[in-house]
JSON list of C-alpha atoms and ligand atoms in Angstrom, two decimals:
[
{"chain": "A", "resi": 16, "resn": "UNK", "atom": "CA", "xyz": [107.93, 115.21, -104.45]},
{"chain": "A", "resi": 17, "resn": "UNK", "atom": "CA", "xyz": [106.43, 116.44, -107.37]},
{"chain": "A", "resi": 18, "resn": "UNK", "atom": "CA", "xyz": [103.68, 114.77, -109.14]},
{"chain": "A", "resi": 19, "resn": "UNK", "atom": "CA", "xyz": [105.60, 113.35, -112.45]},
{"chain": "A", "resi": 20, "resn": "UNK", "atom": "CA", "xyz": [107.68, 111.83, -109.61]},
{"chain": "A", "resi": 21, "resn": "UNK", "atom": "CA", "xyz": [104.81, 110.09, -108.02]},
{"chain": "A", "resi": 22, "resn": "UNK", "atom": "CA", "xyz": [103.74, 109.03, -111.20]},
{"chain": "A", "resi": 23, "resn": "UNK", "atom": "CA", "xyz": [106.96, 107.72, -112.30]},
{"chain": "A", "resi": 24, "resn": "UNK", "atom": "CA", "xyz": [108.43, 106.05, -109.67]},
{"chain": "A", "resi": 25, "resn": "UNK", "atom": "CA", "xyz": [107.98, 102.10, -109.83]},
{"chain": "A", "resi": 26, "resn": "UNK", "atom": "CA", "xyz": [106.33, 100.11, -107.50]},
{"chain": "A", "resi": 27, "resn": "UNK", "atom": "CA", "xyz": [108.62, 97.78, -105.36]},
{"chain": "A", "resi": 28, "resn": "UNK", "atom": "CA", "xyz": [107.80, 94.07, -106.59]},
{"chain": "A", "resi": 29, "resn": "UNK", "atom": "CA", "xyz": [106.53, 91.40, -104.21]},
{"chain": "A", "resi": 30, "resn": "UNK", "atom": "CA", "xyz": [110.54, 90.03, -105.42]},
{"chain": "A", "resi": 31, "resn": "UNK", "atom": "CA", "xyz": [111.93, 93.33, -104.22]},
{"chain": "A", "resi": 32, "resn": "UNK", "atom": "CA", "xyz": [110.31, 93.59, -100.72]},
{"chain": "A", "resi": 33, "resn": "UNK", "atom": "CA", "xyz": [111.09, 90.40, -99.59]},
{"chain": "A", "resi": 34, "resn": "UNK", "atom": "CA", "xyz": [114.46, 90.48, -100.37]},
{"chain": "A", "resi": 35, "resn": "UNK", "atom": "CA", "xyz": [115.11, 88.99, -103.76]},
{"chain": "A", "resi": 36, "resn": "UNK", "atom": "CA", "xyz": [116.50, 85.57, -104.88]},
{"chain": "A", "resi": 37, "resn": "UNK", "atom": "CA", "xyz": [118.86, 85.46, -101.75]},
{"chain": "A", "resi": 38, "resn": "UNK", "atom": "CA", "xyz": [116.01, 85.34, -98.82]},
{"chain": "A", "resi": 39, "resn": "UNK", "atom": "CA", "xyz": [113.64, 83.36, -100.96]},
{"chain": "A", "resi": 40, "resn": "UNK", "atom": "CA", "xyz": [116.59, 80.69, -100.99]},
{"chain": "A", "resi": 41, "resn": "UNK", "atom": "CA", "xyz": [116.79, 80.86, -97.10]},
{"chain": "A", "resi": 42, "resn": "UNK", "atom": "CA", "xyz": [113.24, 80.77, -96.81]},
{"chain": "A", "resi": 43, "resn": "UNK", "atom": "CA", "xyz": [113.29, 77.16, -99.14]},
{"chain": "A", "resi": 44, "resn": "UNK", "atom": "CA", "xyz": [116.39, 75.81, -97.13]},
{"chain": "A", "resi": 45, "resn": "UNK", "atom": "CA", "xyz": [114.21, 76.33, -94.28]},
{"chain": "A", "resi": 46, "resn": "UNK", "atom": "CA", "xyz": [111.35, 74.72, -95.73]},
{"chain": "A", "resi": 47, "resn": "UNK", "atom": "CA", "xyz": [112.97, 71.57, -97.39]},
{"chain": "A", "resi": 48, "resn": "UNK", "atom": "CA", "xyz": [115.01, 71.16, -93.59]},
{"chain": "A", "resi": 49, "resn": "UNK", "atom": "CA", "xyz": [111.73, 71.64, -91.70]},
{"chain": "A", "resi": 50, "resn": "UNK", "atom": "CA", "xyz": [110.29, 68.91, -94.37]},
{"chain": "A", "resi": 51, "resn": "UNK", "atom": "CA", "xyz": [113.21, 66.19, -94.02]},
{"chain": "A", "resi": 52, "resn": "UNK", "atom": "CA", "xyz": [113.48, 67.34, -90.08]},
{"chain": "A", "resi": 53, "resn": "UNK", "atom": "CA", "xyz": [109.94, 67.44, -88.55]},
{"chain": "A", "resi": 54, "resn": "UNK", "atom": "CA", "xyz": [107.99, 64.08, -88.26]},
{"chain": "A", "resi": 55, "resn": "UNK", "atom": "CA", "xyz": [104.76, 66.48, -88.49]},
{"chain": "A", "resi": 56, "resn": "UNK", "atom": "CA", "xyz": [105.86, 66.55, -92.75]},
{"chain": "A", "resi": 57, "resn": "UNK", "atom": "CA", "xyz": [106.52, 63.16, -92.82]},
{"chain": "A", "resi": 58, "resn": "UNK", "atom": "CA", "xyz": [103.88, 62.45, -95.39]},
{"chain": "A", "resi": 59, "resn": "UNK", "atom": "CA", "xyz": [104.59, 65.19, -97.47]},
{"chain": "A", "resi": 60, "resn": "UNK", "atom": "CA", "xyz": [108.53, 64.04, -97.62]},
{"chain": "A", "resi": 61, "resn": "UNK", "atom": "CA", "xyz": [107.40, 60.94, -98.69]},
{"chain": "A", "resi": 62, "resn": "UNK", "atom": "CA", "xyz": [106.00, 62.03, -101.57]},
{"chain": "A", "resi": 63, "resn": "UNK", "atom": "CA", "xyz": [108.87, 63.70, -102.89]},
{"chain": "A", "resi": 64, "resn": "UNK", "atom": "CA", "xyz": [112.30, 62.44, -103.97]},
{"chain": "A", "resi": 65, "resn": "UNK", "atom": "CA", "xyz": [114.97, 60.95, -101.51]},
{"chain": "A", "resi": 66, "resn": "UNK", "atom": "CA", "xyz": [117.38, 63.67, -103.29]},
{"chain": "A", "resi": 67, "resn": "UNK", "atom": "CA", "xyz": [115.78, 67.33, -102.93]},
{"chain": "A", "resi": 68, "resn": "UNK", "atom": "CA", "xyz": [118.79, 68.93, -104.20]},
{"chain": "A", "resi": 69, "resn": "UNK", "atom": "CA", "xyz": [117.23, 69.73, -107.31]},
{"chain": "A", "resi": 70, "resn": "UNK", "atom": "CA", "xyz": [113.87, 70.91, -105.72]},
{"chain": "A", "resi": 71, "resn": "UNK", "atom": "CA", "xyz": [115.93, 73.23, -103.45]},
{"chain": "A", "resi": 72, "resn": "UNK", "atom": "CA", "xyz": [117.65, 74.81, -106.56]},
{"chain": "A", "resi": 73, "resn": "UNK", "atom": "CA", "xyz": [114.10, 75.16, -108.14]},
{"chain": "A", "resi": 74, "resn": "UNK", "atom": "CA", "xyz": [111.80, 76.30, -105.92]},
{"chain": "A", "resi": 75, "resn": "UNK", "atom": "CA", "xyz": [113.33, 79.68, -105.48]},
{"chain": "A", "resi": 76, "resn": "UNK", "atom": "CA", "xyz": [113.68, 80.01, -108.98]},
{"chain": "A", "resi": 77, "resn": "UNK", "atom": "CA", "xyz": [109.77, 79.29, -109.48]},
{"chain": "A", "resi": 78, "resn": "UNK", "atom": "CA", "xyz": [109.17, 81.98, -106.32]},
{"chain": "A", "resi": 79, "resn": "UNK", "atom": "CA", "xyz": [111.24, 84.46, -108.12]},
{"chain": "A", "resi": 80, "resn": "UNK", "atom": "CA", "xyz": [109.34, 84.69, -111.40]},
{"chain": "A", "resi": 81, "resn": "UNK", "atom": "CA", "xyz": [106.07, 84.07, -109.30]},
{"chain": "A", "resi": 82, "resn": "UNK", "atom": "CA", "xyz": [106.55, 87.20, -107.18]},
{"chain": "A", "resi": 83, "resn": "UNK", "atom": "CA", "xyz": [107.82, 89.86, -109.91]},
{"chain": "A", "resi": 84, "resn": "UNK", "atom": "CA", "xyz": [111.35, 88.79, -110.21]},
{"chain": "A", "resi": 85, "resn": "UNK", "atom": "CA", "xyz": [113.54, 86.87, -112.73]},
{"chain": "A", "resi": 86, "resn": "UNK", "atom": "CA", "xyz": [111.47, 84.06, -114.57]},
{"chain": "A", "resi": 87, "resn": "UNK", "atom": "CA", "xyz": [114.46, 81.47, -115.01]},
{"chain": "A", "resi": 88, "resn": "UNK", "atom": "CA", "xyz": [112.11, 78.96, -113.96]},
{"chain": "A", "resi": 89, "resn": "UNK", "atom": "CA", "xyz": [110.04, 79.65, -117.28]},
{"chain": "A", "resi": 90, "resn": "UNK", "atom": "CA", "xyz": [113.22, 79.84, -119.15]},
{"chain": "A", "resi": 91, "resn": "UNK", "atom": "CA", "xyz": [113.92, 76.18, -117.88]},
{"chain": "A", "resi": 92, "resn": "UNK", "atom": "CA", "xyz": [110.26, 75.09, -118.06]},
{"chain": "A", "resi": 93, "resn": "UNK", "atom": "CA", "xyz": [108.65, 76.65, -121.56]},
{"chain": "A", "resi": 94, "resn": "UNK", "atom": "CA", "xyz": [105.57, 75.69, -121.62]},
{"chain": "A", "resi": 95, "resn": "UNK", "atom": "CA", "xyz": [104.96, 74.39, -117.80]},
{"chain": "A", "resi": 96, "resn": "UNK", "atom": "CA", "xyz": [102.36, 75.18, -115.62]},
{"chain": "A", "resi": 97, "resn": "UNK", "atom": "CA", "xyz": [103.31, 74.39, -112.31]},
{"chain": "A", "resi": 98, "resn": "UNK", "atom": "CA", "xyz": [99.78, 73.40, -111.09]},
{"chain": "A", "resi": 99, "resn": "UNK", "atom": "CA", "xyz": [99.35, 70.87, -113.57]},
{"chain": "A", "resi": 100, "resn": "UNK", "atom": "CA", "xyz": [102.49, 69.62, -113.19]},
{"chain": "A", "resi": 101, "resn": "UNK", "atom": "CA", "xyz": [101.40, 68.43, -109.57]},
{"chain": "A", "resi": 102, "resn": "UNK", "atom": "CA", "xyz": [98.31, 66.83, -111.16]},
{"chain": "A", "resi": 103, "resn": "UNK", "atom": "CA", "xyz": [100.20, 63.22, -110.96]},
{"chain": "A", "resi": 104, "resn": "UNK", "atom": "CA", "xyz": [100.88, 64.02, -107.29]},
{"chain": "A", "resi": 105, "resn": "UNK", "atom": "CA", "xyz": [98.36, 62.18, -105.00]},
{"chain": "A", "resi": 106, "resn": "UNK", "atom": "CA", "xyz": [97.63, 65.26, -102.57]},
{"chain": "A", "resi": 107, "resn": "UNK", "atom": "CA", "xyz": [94.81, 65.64, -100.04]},
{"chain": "A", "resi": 108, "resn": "UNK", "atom": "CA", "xyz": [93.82, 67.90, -97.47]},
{"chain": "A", "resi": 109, "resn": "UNK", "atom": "CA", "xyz": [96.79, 66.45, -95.18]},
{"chain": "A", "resi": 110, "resn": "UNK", "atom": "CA", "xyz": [99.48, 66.59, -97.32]},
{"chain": "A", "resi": 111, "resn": "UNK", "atom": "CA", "xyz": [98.55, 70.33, -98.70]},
{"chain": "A", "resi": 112, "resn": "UNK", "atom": "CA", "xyz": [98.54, 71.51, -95.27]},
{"chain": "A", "resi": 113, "resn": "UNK", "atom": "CA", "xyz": [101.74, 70.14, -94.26]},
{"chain": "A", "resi": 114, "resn": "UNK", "atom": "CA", "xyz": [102.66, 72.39, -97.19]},
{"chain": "A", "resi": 115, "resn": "UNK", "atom": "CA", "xyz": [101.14, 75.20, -96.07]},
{"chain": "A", "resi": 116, "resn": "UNK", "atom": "CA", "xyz": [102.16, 74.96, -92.53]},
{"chain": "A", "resi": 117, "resn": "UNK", "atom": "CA", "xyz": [105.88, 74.22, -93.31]},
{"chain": "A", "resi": 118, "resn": "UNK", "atom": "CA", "xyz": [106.16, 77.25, -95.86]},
{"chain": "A", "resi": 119, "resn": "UNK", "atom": "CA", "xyz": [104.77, 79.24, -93.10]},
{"chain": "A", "resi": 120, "resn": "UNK", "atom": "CA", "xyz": [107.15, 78.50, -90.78]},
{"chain": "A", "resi": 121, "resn": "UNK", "atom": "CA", "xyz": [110.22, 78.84, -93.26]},
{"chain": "A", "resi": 122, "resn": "UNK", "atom": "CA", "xyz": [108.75, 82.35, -93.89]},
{"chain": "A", "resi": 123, "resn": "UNK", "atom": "CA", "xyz": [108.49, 82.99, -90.40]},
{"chain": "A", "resi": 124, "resn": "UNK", "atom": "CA", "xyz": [111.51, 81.75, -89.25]},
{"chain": "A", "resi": 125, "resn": "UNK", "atom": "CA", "xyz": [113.85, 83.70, -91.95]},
{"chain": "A", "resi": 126, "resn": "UNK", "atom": "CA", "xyz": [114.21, 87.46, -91.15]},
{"chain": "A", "resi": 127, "resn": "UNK", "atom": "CA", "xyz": [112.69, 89.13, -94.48]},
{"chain": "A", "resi": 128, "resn": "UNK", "atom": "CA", "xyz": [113.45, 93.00, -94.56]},
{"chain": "A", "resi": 129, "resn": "UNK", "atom": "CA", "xyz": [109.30, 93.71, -94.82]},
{"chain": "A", "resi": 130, "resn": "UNK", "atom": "CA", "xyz": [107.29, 91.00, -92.59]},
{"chain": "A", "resi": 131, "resn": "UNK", "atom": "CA", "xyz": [104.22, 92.26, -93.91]},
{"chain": "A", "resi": 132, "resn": "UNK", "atom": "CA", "xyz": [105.23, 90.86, -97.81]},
{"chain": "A", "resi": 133, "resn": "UNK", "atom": "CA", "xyz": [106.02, 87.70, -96.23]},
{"chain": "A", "resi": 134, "resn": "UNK", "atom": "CA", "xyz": [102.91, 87.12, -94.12]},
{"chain": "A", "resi": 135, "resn": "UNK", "atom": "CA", "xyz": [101.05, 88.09, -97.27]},
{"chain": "A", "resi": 136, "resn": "UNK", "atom": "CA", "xyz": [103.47, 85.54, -99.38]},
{"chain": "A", "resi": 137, "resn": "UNK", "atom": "CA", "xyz": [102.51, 83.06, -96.51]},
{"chain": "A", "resi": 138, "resn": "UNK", "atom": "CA", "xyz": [98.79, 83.61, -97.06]},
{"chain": "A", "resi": 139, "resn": "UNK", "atom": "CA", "xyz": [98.95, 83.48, -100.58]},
{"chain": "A", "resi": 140, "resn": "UNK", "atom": "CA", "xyz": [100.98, 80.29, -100.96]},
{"chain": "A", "resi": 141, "resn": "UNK", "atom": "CA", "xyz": [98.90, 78.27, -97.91]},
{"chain": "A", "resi": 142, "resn": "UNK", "atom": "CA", "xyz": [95.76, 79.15, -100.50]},
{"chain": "A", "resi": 143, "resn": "UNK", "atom": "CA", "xyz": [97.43, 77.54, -103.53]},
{"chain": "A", "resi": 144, "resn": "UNK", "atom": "CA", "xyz": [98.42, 74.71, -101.96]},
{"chain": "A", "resi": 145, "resn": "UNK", "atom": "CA", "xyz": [95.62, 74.00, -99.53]},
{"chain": "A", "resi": 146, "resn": "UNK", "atom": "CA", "xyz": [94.09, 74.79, -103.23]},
{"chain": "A", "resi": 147, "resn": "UNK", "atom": "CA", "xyz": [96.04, 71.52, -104.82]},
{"chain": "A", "resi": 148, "resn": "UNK", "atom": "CA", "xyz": [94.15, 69.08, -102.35]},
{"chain": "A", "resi": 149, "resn": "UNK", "atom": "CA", "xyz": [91.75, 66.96, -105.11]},
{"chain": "A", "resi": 150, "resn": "UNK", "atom": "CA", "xyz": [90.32, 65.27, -101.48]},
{"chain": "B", "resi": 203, "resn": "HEM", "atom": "C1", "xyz": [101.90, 76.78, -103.73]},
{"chain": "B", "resi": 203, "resn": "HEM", "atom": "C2", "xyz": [102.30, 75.57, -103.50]},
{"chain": "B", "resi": 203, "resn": "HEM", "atom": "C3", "xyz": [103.41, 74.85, -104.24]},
{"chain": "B", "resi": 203, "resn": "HEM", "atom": "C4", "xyz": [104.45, 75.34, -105.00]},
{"chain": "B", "resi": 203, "resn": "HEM", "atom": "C5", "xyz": [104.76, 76.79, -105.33]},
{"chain": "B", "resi": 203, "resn": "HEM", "atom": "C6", "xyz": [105.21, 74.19, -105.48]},
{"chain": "B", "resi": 203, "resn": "HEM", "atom": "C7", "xyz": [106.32, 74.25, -106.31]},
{"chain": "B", "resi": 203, "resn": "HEM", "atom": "C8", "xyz": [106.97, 73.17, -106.84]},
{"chain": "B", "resi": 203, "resn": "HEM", "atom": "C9", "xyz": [108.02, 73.23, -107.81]},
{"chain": "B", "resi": 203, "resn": "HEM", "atom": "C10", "xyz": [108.60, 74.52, -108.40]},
{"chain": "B", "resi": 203, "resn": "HEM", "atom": "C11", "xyz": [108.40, 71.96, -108.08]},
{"chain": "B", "resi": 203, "resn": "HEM", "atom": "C12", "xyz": [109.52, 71.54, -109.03]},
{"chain": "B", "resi": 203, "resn": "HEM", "atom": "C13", "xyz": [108.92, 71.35, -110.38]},
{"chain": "B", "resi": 203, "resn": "HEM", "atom": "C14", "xyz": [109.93, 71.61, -111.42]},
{"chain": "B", "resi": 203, "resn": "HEM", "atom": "O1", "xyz": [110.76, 72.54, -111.26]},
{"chain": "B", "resi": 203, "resn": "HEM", "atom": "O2", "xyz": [109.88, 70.93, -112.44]},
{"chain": "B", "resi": 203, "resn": "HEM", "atom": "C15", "xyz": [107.58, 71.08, -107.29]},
{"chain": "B", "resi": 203, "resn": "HEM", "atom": "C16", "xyz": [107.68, 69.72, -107.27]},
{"chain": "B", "resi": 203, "resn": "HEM", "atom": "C17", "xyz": [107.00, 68.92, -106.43]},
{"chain": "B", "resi": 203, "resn": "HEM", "atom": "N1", "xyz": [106.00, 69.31, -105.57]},
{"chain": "B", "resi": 203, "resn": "HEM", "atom": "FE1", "xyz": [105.31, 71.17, -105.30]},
{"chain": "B", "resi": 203, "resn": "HEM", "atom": "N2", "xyz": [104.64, 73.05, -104.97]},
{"chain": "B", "resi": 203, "resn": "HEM", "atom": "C18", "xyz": [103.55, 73.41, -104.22]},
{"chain": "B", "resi": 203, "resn": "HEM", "atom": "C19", "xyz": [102.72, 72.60, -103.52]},
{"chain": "B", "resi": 203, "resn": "HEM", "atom": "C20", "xyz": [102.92, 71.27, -103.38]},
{"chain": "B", "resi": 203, "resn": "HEM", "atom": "C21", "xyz": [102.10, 70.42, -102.55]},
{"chain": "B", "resi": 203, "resn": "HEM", "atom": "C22", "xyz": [100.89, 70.91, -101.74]},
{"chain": "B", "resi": 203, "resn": "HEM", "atom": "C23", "xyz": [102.64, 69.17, -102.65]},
{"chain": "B", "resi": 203, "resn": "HEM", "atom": "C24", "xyz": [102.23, 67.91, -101.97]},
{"chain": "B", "resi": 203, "resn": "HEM", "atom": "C25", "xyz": [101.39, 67.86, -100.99]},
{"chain": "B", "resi": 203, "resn": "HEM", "atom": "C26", "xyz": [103.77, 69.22, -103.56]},
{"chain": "B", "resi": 203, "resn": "HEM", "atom": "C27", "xyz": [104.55, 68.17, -103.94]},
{"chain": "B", "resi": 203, "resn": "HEM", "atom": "C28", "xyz": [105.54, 68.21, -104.90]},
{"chain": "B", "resi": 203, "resn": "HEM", "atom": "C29", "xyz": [106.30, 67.05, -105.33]},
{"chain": "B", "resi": 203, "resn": "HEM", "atom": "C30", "xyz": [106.10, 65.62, -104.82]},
{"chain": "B", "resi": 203, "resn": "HEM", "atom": "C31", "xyz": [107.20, 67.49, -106.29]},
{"chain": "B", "resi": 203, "resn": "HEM", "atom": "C32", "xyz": [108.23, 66.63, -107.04]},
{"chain": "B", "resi": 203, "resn": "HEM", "atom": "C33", "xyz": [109.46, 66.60, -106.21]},
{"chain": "B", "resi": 203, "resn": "HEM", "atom": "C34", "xyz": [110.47, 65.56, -106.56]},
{"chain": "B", "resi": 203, "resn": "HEM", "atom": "O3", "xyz": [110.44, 64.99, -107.66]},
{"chain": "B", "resi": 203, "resn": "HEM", "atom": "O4", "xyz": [111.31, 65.33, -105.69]},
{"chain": "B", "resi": 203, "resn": "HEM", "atom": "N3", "xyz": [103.91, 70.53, -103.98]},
{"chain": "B", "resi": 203, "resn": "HEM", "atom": "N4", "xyz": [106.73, 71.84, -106.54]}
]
């Protein structure tokens, strides 16, 4: 390959790798079922609506944009920063982990074409939301 090529060929997105909008809505069916179906999330289902149709539509969405992909989320939310809009959520150190943990797992248990972008979108996302805890 020459070196224009190297220079010119594009990067595969975070989006790309893990297998675009399809596997990051497996990976959120997984998550919202390990959420209403594990006692260990019970907390964390509490604090969320009895309906999570909606929140399984959006969450990919929000993933999409987030890792390089399409940003319908933002096209549905102008203006919205998704941090802030958990700032009337009461979470702790409990409730952030049972976040973490259960995205883990989803990401674990859904066979991405690259494991190594989804143990690094694993890492990632346990920060942010172990980063959401206030106590
Ligand atoms: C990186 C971590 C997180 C991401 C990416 C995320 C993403 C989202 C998104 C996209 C929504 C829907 C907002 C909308 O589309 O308007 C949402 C709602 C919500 N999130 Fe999170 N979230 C995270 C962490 C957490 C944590 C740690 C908690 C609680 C411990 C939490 C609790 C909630 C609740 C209660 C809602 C509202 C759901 C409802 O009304 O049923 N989130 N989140």
């Amino acid at each position: 390959m020459s070196e224009a090529q190297t220079i010119d060929a594009p990067a595969a997105t975070p989006f790309e790798r893990i297998g675009g909008l399809d596997v990051l809505r497996e990976i959120t069916q997984r998550f919202y079922d390990l959420m209403e179906q594990d006692p260990a999330y019970a907390e964390l289902r509490a604090m969320h609506a009895p309906d999570l149709t909606e929140m399984r539509r959006a969450l990919p969405l929000f993933l999409a944009g987030w890792s390089g992909g399409p940003r319908t989320w933002w096209e549905e939310n102008p203006g919205k920063c998704m941090m802030s809009a958990h700032g009337g959520f009461r979470i702790d150190q409990r409730t952030g982990a049972q976040w973490a943990e259960a995205m883990r797992r989803a990401i674990a248990d859904t066979p991405v074409p690259d494991r190594e972008i989804g143990d690094a979108m694993a890492d990632v996302l346990d920060r942010m939301a172990r980063g959401m805890a206030r106590d």
